[in-house]
Structures are given as structure tokens and as C-alpha cells.
PDB file of C-alpha atoms in Angstrom:
ATOM      1  CA  ASP A 490     125.520 104.548  51.517  1.00 67.00           C
ATOM      2  CA  GLY A 491     121.873 104.065  51.331  1.00 74.00           C
ATOM      3  CA  GLY A 492     119.623 103.923  48.437  1.00 93.00           C
ATOM      4  CA  ILE A 493     116.603 102.828  47.109  1.00 96.00           C
ATOM      5  CA  THR A 494     117.384 100.345  43.999  1.00 96.00           C
ATOM      6  CA  GLN A 495     115.307  99.179  41.273  1.00 97.00           C
ATOM      7  CA  SER A 496     115.860  96.028  39.245  1.00 95.00           C
ATOM      8  CA  PRO A 497     116.072  95.627  36.264  1.00 95.00           C
ATOM      9  CA  LYS A 498     117.140  99.482  34.350  1.00 95.00           C
ATOM     10  CA  TYR A 499     115.214  98.189  31.214  1.00 95.00           C
ATOM     11  CA  LEU A 500     112.427  95.403  30.514  1.00 93.00           C
ATOM     12  CA  PHE A 501     111.210  94.486  27.155  1.00 91.00           C
ATOM     13  CA  ARG A 502     107.784  93.077  27.712  1.00 87.00           C
ATOM     14  CA  LYS A 503     105.899  90.669  25.337  1.00 88.00           C
ATOM     15  CA  GLU A 504     102.273  90.987  24.696  1.00 84.00           C
ATOM     16  CA  GLY A 505      99.902  88.760  27.413  1.00 86.00           C
ATOM     17  CA  GLN A 506     103.009  88.319  29.581  1.00 90.00           C
ATOM     18  CA  ASN A 507     103.370  89.430  33.113  1.00 93.00           C
ATOM     19  CA  VAL A 508     106.351  90.813  34.384  1.00 94.00           C
ATOM     20  CA  THR A 509     107.908  92.359  37.743  1.00 96.00           C
ATOM     21  CA  LEU A 510     110.068  94.807  38.293  1.00 97.00           C
ATOM     22  CA  SER A 511     112.186  95.445  41.734  1.00 98.00           C
ATOM     23  CA  CYS A 512     112.330  97.537  44.069  1.00 98.00           C
ATOM     24  CA  GLU A 513     114.591  97.099  46.944  1.00 97.00           C
ATOM     25  CA  GLN A 514     115.380  99.589  49.658  1.00 97.00           C
ATOM     26  CA  ASN A 515     118.413 100.507  53.154  1.00 96.00           C
ATOM     27  CA  LEU A 516     116.706 103.254  53.477  1.00 93.00           C
ATOM     28  CA  ASN A 517     114.567 101.555  56.950  1.00 93.00           C
ATOM     29  CA  HIS A 518     111.857 103.708  55.320  1.00 91.00           C
ATOM     30  CA  ASP A 519     108.554 101.766  56.428  1.00 90.00           C
ATOM     31  CA  ALA A 520     106.495 103.830  52.974  1.00 90.00           C
ATOM     32  CA  MET A 521     107.236 103.163  49.315  1.00 92.00           C
ATOM     33  CA  TYR A 522     105.051 103.503  46.303  1.00 93.00           C
ATOM     34  CA  TRP A 523     105.787 103.602  43.015  1.00 96.00           C
ATOM     35  CA  TYR A 524     105.272 105.699  40.074  1.00 95.00           C
ATOM     36  CA  ARG A 525     104.130 105.319  36.591  1.00 96.00           C
ATOM     37  CA  GLN A 526     105.667 108.649  34.316  1.00 94.00           C
ATOM     38  CA  ASP A 527     105.281 109.189  30.680  1.00 92.00           C
ATOM     39  CA  PRO A 528     106.289 111.774  28.227  1.00 84.00           C
ATOM     40  CA  GLY A 529     104.456 115.723  29.020  1.00 77.00           C
ATOM     41  CA  GLN A 530     102.442 113.750  31.924  1.00 80.00           C
ATOM     42  CA  GLY A 531     104.728 113.887  35.552  1.00 83.00           C
ATOM     43  CA  LEU A 532     104.111 111.619  38.022  1.00 90.00           C
ATOM     44  CA  ARG A 533     100.962 109.245  38.637  1.00 92.00           C
ATOM     45  CA  LEU A 534     100.793 106.784  41.532  1.00 91.00           C
ATOM     46  CA  ILE A 535      99.564 102.936  40.401  1.00 95.00           C
ATOM     47  CA  TYR A 536     100.770 101.999  45.073  1.00 95.00           C
ATOM     48  CA  TYR A 537     102.022 102.506  47.761  1.00 91.00           C
ATOM     49  CA  SER A 538     102.204 100.596  50.806  1.00 92.00           C
ATOM     50  CA  GLN A 539     103.217 102.817  54.644  1.00 88.00           C
ATOM     51  CA  ILE A 540     103.304  99.416  55.798  1.00 90.00           C
ATOM     52  CA  VAL A 541     104.462  95.712  55.904  1.00 94.00           C
ATOM     53  CA  ASN A 542     101.410  93.502  54.847  1.00 95.00           C
ATOM     54  CA  ASP A 543      99.395  96.189  53.506  1.00 93.00           C
ATOM     55  CA  PHE A 544      99.762  98.567  50.865  1.00 94.00           C
ATOM     56  CA  GLN A 545      97.163 101.260  48.789  1.00 92.00           C
ATOM     57  CA  LYS A 546      95.640 102.109  44.843  1.00 94.00           C
ATOM     58  CA  GLY A 547      96.977 104.787  43.966  1.00 91.00           C
ATOM     59  CA  ASP A 548      95.629 107.320  41.144  1.00 89.00           C
ATOM     60  CA  ILE A 549      95.950 104.352  37.819  1.00 94.00           C
ATOM     61  CA  ALA A 550      96.162 100.685  39.767  1.00 96.00           C
ATOM     62  CA  GLU A 551      94.415  99.071  36.906  1.00 96.00           C
ATOM     63  CA  GLY A 552      96.681  96.852  35.686  1.00 96.00           C
ATOM     64  CA  TYR A 553      99.278  96.226  37.791  1.00 97.00           C
ATOM     65  CA  SER A 554      99.607  94.834  41.279  1.00 97.00           C
ATOM     66  CA  VAL A 555     102.497  94.609  44.401  1.00 98.00           C
ATOM     67  CA  SER A 556     103.220  93.251  47.689  1.00 97.00           C
ATOM     68  CA  ARG A 557     104.827  94.231  51.022  1.00 97.00           C
ATOM     69  CA  GLU A 558     106.438  91.316  52.745  1.00 97.00           C
ATOM     70  CA  LYS A 559     109.218  93.130  53.931  1.00 97.00           C
ATOM     71  CA  LYS A 560     109.917  95.984  54.549  1.00 96.00           C
ATOM     72  CA  GLU A 561     112.342  96.836  52.114  1.00 97.00           C
ATOM     73  CA  SER A 562     110.545  94.843  49.074  1.00 98.00           C
ATOM     74  CA  PHE A 563     108.311  96.496  47.424  1.00 98.00           C
ATOM     75  CA  PRO A 564     108.226  94.491  44.278  1.00 98.00           C
ATOM     76  CA  LEU A 565     105.432  95.466  41.285  1.00 98.00           C
ATOM     77  CA  THR A 566     104.281  92.830  38.753  1.00 97.00           C
ATOM     78  CA  VAL A 567     102.487  94.958  35.757  1.00 96.00           C
ATOM     79  CA  THR A 568     100.240  92.080  33.949  1.00 94.00           C
ATOM     80  CA  SER A 569      98.832  90.948  30.887  1.00 89.00           C
ATOM     81  CA  ALA A 570      95.713  94.319  31.590  1.00 87.00           C
ATOM     82  CA  GLN A 571      97.349  96.647  31.852  1.00 88.00           C
ATOM     83  CA  LYS A 572      97.135  97.368  28.034  1.00 86.00           C
ATOM     84  CA  ASN A 573      99.590 101.058  27.531  1.00 90.00           C
ATOM     85  CA  PRO A 574     102.515  99.263  29.499  1.00 92.00           C
ATOM     86  CA  THR A 575     105.043 100.682  28.032  1.00 94.00           C
ATOM     87  CA  ALA A 576     106.330 104.019  30.016  1.00 95.00           C
ATOM     88  CA  PHE A 577     108.924 104.355  32.960  1.00 95.00           C
ATOM     89  CA  TYR A 578     108.827 103.168  37.087  1.00 97.00           C
ATOM     90  CA  LEU A 579     109.548 105.030  39.760  1.00 96.00           C
ATOM     91  CA  CYS A 580     109.718 103.638  43.302  1.00 96.00           C
ATOM     92  CA  ALA A 581     110.158 105.670  45.653  1.00 93.00           C
ATOM     93  CA  SER A 582     110.465 105.826  49.472  1.00 92.00           C
ATOM     94  CA  SER A 583     109.717 107.831  52.704  1.00 88.00           C
ATOM     95  CA  ILE A 584     109.279 107.739  56.629  1.00 83.00           C
ATOM     96  CA  GLN A 585     105.598 107.355  57.588  1.00 69.00           C
ATOM     97  CA  GLY A 586     104.380 109.474  60.296  1.00 57.00           C
ATOM     98  CA  ILE A 587     107.590 112.701  59.549  1.00 54.00           C
ATOM     99  CA  GLN A 588     106.721 114.749  56.409  1.00 55.00           C
ATOM    100  CA  GLN A 589     110.303 113.764  54.865  1.00 62.00           C
ATOM    101  CA  PRO A 590     110.872 113.987  50.755  1.00 70.00           C
ATOM    102  CA  GLN A 591     110.194 110.955  48.585  1.00 81.00           C
ATOM    103  CA  HIS A 592     114.100 109.175  47.967  1.00 90.00           C
ATOM    104  CA  PHE A 593     113.760 107.718  44.553  1.00 94.00           C
ATOM    105  CA  GLY A 594     115.290 104.817  42.442  1.00 96.00           C
ATOM    106  CA  ASP A 595     116.663 105.580  39.435  1.00 95.00           C
ATOM    107  CA  GLY A 596     113.470 103.842  37.515  1.00 96.00           C
ATOM    108  CA  THR A 597     113.104 101.215  34.829  1.00 97.00           C
ATOM    109  CA  ARG A 598     112.477 101.235  31.777  1.00 95.00           C
ATOM    110  CA  LEU A 599     109.200  99.429  30.165  1.00 95.00           C
ATOM    111  CA  SER A 600     108.846  98.044  26.765  1.00 93.00           C
ATOM    112  CA  ILE A 601     106.386  96.194  24.380  1.00 86.00           C
ATOM    113  CA  LEU A 602     107.707  93.887  22.280  1.00 82.00           C
TER     114      LEU A 602
ATOM    115  CA  GLN B 595      91.459 119.579  44.041  1.00 61.00           C
ATOM    116  CA  GLN B 596      94.029 116.862  44.021  1.00 73.00           C
ATOM    117  CA  GLN B 597      95.778 117.902  40.929  1.00 88.00           C
ATOM    118  CA  VAL B 598      99.227 120.924  40.884  1.00 94.00           C
ATOM    119  CA  LYS B 599      99.399 122.663  37.926  1.00 95.00           C
ATOM    120  CA  GLN B 600     103.258 123.669  36.905  1.00 96.00           C
ATOM    121  CA  SER B 601     104.417 125.242  33.888  1.00 96.00           C
ATOM    122  CA  PRO B 602     106.315 126.191  31.525  1.00 97.00           C
ATOM    123  CA  GLN B 603     106.255 122.912  29.642  1.00 95.00           C
ATOM    124  CA  SER B 604     109.472 123.884  29.079  1.00 96.00           C
ATOM    125  CA  LEU B 605     111.934 127.366  29.434  1.00 97.00           C
ATOM    126  CA  ILE B 606     115.378 128.145  27.256  1.00 98.00           C
ATOM    127  CA  VAL B 607     117.762 129.626  29.479  1.00 98.00           C
ATOM    128  CA  GLN B 608     121.251 131.771  28.778  1.00 98.00           C
ATOM    129  CA  LYS B 609     123.925 130.973  31.286  1.00 98.00           C
ATOM    130  CA  GLY B 610     123.970 132.750  33.927  1.00 98.00           C
ATOM    131  CA  GLY B 611     120.253 133.987  33.818  1.00 98.00           C
ATOM    132  CA  ILE B 612     117.427 133.137  36.214  1.00 98.00           C
ATOM    133  CA  SER B 613     115.551 130.604  36.021  1.00 98.00           C
ATOM    134  CA  ILE B 614     111.860 130.949  37.319  1.00 98.00           C
ATOM    135  CA  ILE B 615     109.007 127.552  37.612  1.00 98.00           C
ATOM    136  CA  ASN B 616     106.013 128.882  38.779  1.00 98.00           C
ATOM    137  CA  CYS B 617     103.489 126.215  40.356  1.00 98.00           C
ATOM    138  CA  ALA B 618     100.073 126.244  40.807  1.00 97.00           C
ATOM    139  CA  TYR B 619      97.678 124.149  44.104  1.00 96.00           C
ATOM    140  CA  GLU B 620      93.922 123.592  44.930  1.00 93.00           C
ATOM    141  CA  ASN B 621      94.210 121.731  47.869  1.00 90.00           C
ATOM    142  CA  THR B 622      94.643 123.983  50.953  1.00 90.00           C
ATOM    143  CA  ALA B 623      95.795 121.037  52.806  1.00 88.00           C
ATOM    144  CA  PHE B 624      98.290 120.936  51.067  1.00 91.00           C
ATOM    145  CA  ASP B 625     101.729 121.548  53.757  1.00 89.00           C
ATOM    146  CA  TYR B 626     105.187 120.408  52.404  1.00 90.00           C
ATOM    147  CA  PHE B 627     105.916 121.822  48.489  1.00 93.00           C
ATOM    148  CA  PRO B 628     108.557 119.659  47.652  1.00 93.00           C
ATOM    149  CA  TRP B 629     111.384 120.419  44.092  1.00 96.00           C
ATOM    150  CA  TYR B 630     113.247 117.876  42.021  1.00 95.00           C
ATOM    151  CA  GLN B 631     115.108 117.527  39.780  1.00 97.00           C
ATOM    152  CA  GLN B 632     115.858 114.897  37.183  1.00 95.00           C
ATOM    153  CA  PHE B 633     118.337 113.727  34.784  1.00 95.00           C
ATOM    154  CA  PRO B 634     117.139 111.807  32.230  1.00 91.00           C
ATOM    155  CA  GLY B 635     117.608 108.402  33.100  1.00 89.00           C
ATOM    156  CA  LYS B 636     117.975 109.667  36.487  1.00 92.00           C
ATOM    157  CA  GLY B 637     115.090 109.096  39.408  1.00 93.00           C
ATOM    158  CA  PRO B 638     113.728 112.313  40.511  1.00 94.00           C
ATOM    159  CA  ALA B 639     116.461 114.220  43.491  1.00 94.00           C
ATOM    160  CA  LEU B 640     114.757 115.994  45.613  1.00 91.00           C
ATOM    161  CA  LEU B 641     116.107 119.814  45.843  1.00 94.00           C
ATOM    162  CA  ILE B 642     114.128 122.090  48.374  1.00 93.00           C
ATOM    163  CA  ALA B 643     111.350 122.296  49.341  1.00 92.00           C
ATOM    164  CA  ILE B 644     109.238 124.695  52.497  1.00 93.00           C
ATOM    165  CA  ARG B 645     105.878 124.319  54.125  1.00 90.00           C
ATOM    166  CA  PRO B 646     103.451 127.642  54.287  1.00 88.00           C
ATOM    167  CA  ASP B 647     105.231 129.315  57.648  1.00 90.00           C
ATOM    168  CA  VAL B 648     106.837 130.581  54.977  1.00 91.00           C
ATOM    169  CA  SER B 649     107.311 132.929  51.997  1.00 94.00           C
ATOM    170  CA  GLU B 650     110.634 132.312  50.866  1.00 96.00           C
ATOM    171  CA  LYS B 651     113.365 129.527  50.999  1.00 96.00           C
ATOM    172  CA  LYS B 652     116.990 129.180  49.584  1.00 96.00           C
ATOM    173  CA  GLU B 653     119.292 126.577  49.483  1.00 95.00           C
ATOM    174  CA  GLY B 654     122.399 128.314  47.488  1.00 96.00           C
ATOM    175  CA  ARG B 655     121.071 129.076  43.629  1.00 97.00           C
ATOM    176  CA  PHE B 656     118.085 127.619  44.167  1.00 97.00           C
ATOM    177  CA  THR B 657     115.041 129.778  46.132  1.00 97.00           C
ATOM    178  CA  ILE B 658     110.926 129.341  46.972  1.00 96.00           C
ATOM    179  CA  SER B 659     108.906 131.874  46.381  1.00 96.00           C
ATOM    180  CA  PHE B 660     106.033 130.456  48.400  1.00 95.00           C
ATOM    181  CA  ASN B 661     102.753 132.847  48.037  1.00 94.00           C
ATOM    182  CA  LYS B 662      99.911 130.967  50.188  1.00 93.00           C
ATOM    183  CA  SER B 663      97.225 133.811  49.207  1.00 93.00           C
ATOM    184  CA  ALA B 664      97.429 132.682  45.921  1.00 95.00           C
ATOM    185  CA  LYS B 665      98.389 128.907  46.391  1.00 95.00           C
ATOM    186  CA  GLN B 666     101.345 129.893  44.124  1.00 96.00           C
ATOM    187  CA  PHE B 667     104.802 128.921  44.512  1.00 97.00           C
ATOM    188  CA  SER B 668     107.919 129.257  42.451  1.00 98.00           C
ATOM    189  CA  LEU B 669     111.379 128.075  41.814  1.00 98.00           C
ATOM    190  CA  HIS B 670     113.744 130.156  40.543  1.00 98.00           C
ATOM    191  CA  ILE B 671     117.447 129.271  39.653  1.00 98.00           C
ATOM    192  CA  MET B 672     119.975 132.503  39.899  1.00 98.00           C
ATOM    193  CA  ASP B 673     122.392 132.039  37.467  1.00 98.00           C
ATOM    194  CA  SER B 674     121.320 129.079  35.584  1.00 98.00           C
ATOM    195  CA  GLN B 675     124.464 126.998  33.924  1.00 98.00           C
ATOM    196  CA  PRO B 676     124.533 124.507  31.717  1.00 97.00           C
ATOM    197  CA  GLY B 677     125.052 121.195  34.750  1.00 97.00           C
ATOM    198  CA  ASP B 678     121.838 123.045  35.791  1.00 98.00           C
ATOM    199  CA  SER B 679     119.847 121.054  32.411  1.00 98.00           C
ATOM    200  CA  ALA B 680     117.258 118.506  33.560  1.00 97.00           C
ATOM    201  CA  THR B 681     113.608 118.382  33.889  1.00 96.00           C
ATOM    202  CA  TYR B 682     112.641 120.042  37.211  1.00 97.00           C
ATOM    203  CA  PHE B 683     108.775 118.500  38.768  1.00 96.00           C
ATOM    204  CA  CYS B 684     106.907 120.629  42.020  1.00 96.00           C
ATOM    205  CA  ALA B 685     104.736 119.293  43.932  1.00 94.00           C
ATOM    206  CA  ALA B 686     102.401 118.510  47.006  1.00 92.00           C
ATOM    207  CA  SER B 687     101.074 116.125  50.291  1.00 88.00           C
ATOM    208  CA  SER B 688      99.326 116.566  52.783  1.00 85.00           C
ATOM    209  CA  THR B 689     100.518 115.559  56.091  1.00 76.00           C
ATOM    210  CA  THR B 690      97.239 115.430  58.032  1.00 75.00           C
ATOM    211  CA  SER B 691      95.342 113.705  55.434  1.00 69.00           C
ATOM    212  CA  GLY B 692      97.907 110.006  56.749  1.00 67.00           C
ATOM    213  CA  THR B 693      99.184 108.834  53.372  1.00 66.00           C
ATOM    214  CA  TYR B 694     101.724 110.490  52.445  1.00 66.00           C
ATOM    215  CA  LYS B 695     100.341 110.922  49.133  1.00 78.00           C
ATOM    216  CA  TYR B 696     102.440 113.513  46.873  1.00 86.00           C
ATOM    217  CA  ILE B 697     100.897 114.967  44.306  1.00 89.00           C
ATOM    218  CA  PHE B 698     103.733 115.436  41.961  1.00 92.00           C
ATOM    219  CA  GLY B 699     103.490 118.159  37.889  1.00 94.00           C
ATOM    220  CA  THR B 700     103.901 117.721  35.077  1.00 93.00           C
ATOM    221  CA  GLY B 701     107.434 119.033  34.891  1.00 95.00           C
ATOM    222  CA  THR B 702     109.997 122.150  33.229  1.00 97.00           C
ATOM    223  CA  ARG B 703     112.013 120.430  30.933  1.00 96.00           C
ATOM    224  CA  LEU B 704     114.721 123.670  31.650  1.00 98.00           C
ATOM    225  CA  LYS B 705     117.476 123.854  28.735  1.00 98.00           C
ATOM    226  CA  VAL B 706     120.404 125.949  29.962  1.00 98.00           C
ATOM    227  CA  LEU B 707     122.166 126.855  26.910  1.00 97.00           C
ATOM    228  CA  ALA B 708     125.851 127.429  27.148  1.00 92.00           C
TER     229      ALA B 708
END
């Protein structure tokens, strides 16, 4: 079955450490997205990519970085510059060029040790 | 202009009752309005979506009502069941923006009592 796989499901970060969250999709979607979800704040867009080797900042990109070297992969790095990284991170994808719903992975919960 | 305001924040409904969640937007360029259902520890899943050329769309027990002039849309869950207990998000996007960015509401936590 096609879908989005996020790993790990739970991740712990030490102060000053960078961590990378994995997102892989086999839906053949062009566009991929990273959202951060905090209680009571809904989903906020961190970065998005409409095509391989191209990505754009979302509303809360500071302290995060991404790469898009392959169509199926869109990893997110939470850097030490992100001072409040504890959150639930969701990866999504959609077909580009046609308005389609975004498909989401099951998320990674990041906590600070 | 980019915000989507969702209410209520939480909702408790008796089994068999009607759950109603409302969203309002300001950006008239929005032309696609999906609703997502999210269970704890899972990603949101598309429930139902509407475009502004229709005023209502129904899929099973779920109905979206859309009021273009008021820039509001709502989700109605008929005959609510305990299995419907989840967080519901509305969203909006513009097919003409070229970015395919979705603007999400802040979510409504629904609890259906057995």
C-alpha cells in the first residue's frame, strides 16, 4: 500500500544536538511538507518542497533545515538553534499541479532530554 | 488574511447527536476546503473536502456546509458515535497560488459519549 513513513516514532534530543527526522513516501507525489503540531495550535508549516532539489520556507522555518535530493524523501533536521523543539512533527505529501488533499504520515514526537 | 479560525476548541456530544464544527476564513483566493480527522498519535486523515462552487457536500454521516458570502464553512457529523471521538481540523488552500500550501485551523477535540 502507498503511504508516508515517518521514523522514528519517538525521538529524544539532548541540548545542543542536531537531530534528523525521516520522511519517505511511495505515492509518487511531487510535493512534500513538514508541519509542527503543538497542543491547541493546530498545524504550522515548517518547510515545503514542490520538486526535487527545491524547497521553500514555511511560517516557522527558523531552527530547521531540509533537503530534497530524491522525490520520495524529505528529511527534516532540527538544529540546536531551535530553542523549543519539543513537538509532534508531521510530514505530508500531495500531487503537484492538481489540487489534491495532503496525505500525512503518523508523525514523530520529539522531546528534549 | 491567511488565518482560518476554527471553533469550538472542544466539543462533547451524546451518542446519536449532531456534532457541528465551524471555520471562517478571510482570504477570498481560497478555493479548496478540506476537513481532516486525527486520532491520538496518528497523522491527520482526509475526511471530506469542498470547493466553493457548491454549498453542501455529504459523504455518509459527514456533511460540509459552505457559505461563500460569509466566508464560512462547517462540518456536521450526524448520528455521532464514540468512534468519531478525535480532533478535527479544517483547512483552506488556493489552487491559484502555485504553492499548494494549506492553512489549518487550530483543531476541535470532539468527544462522543456512549
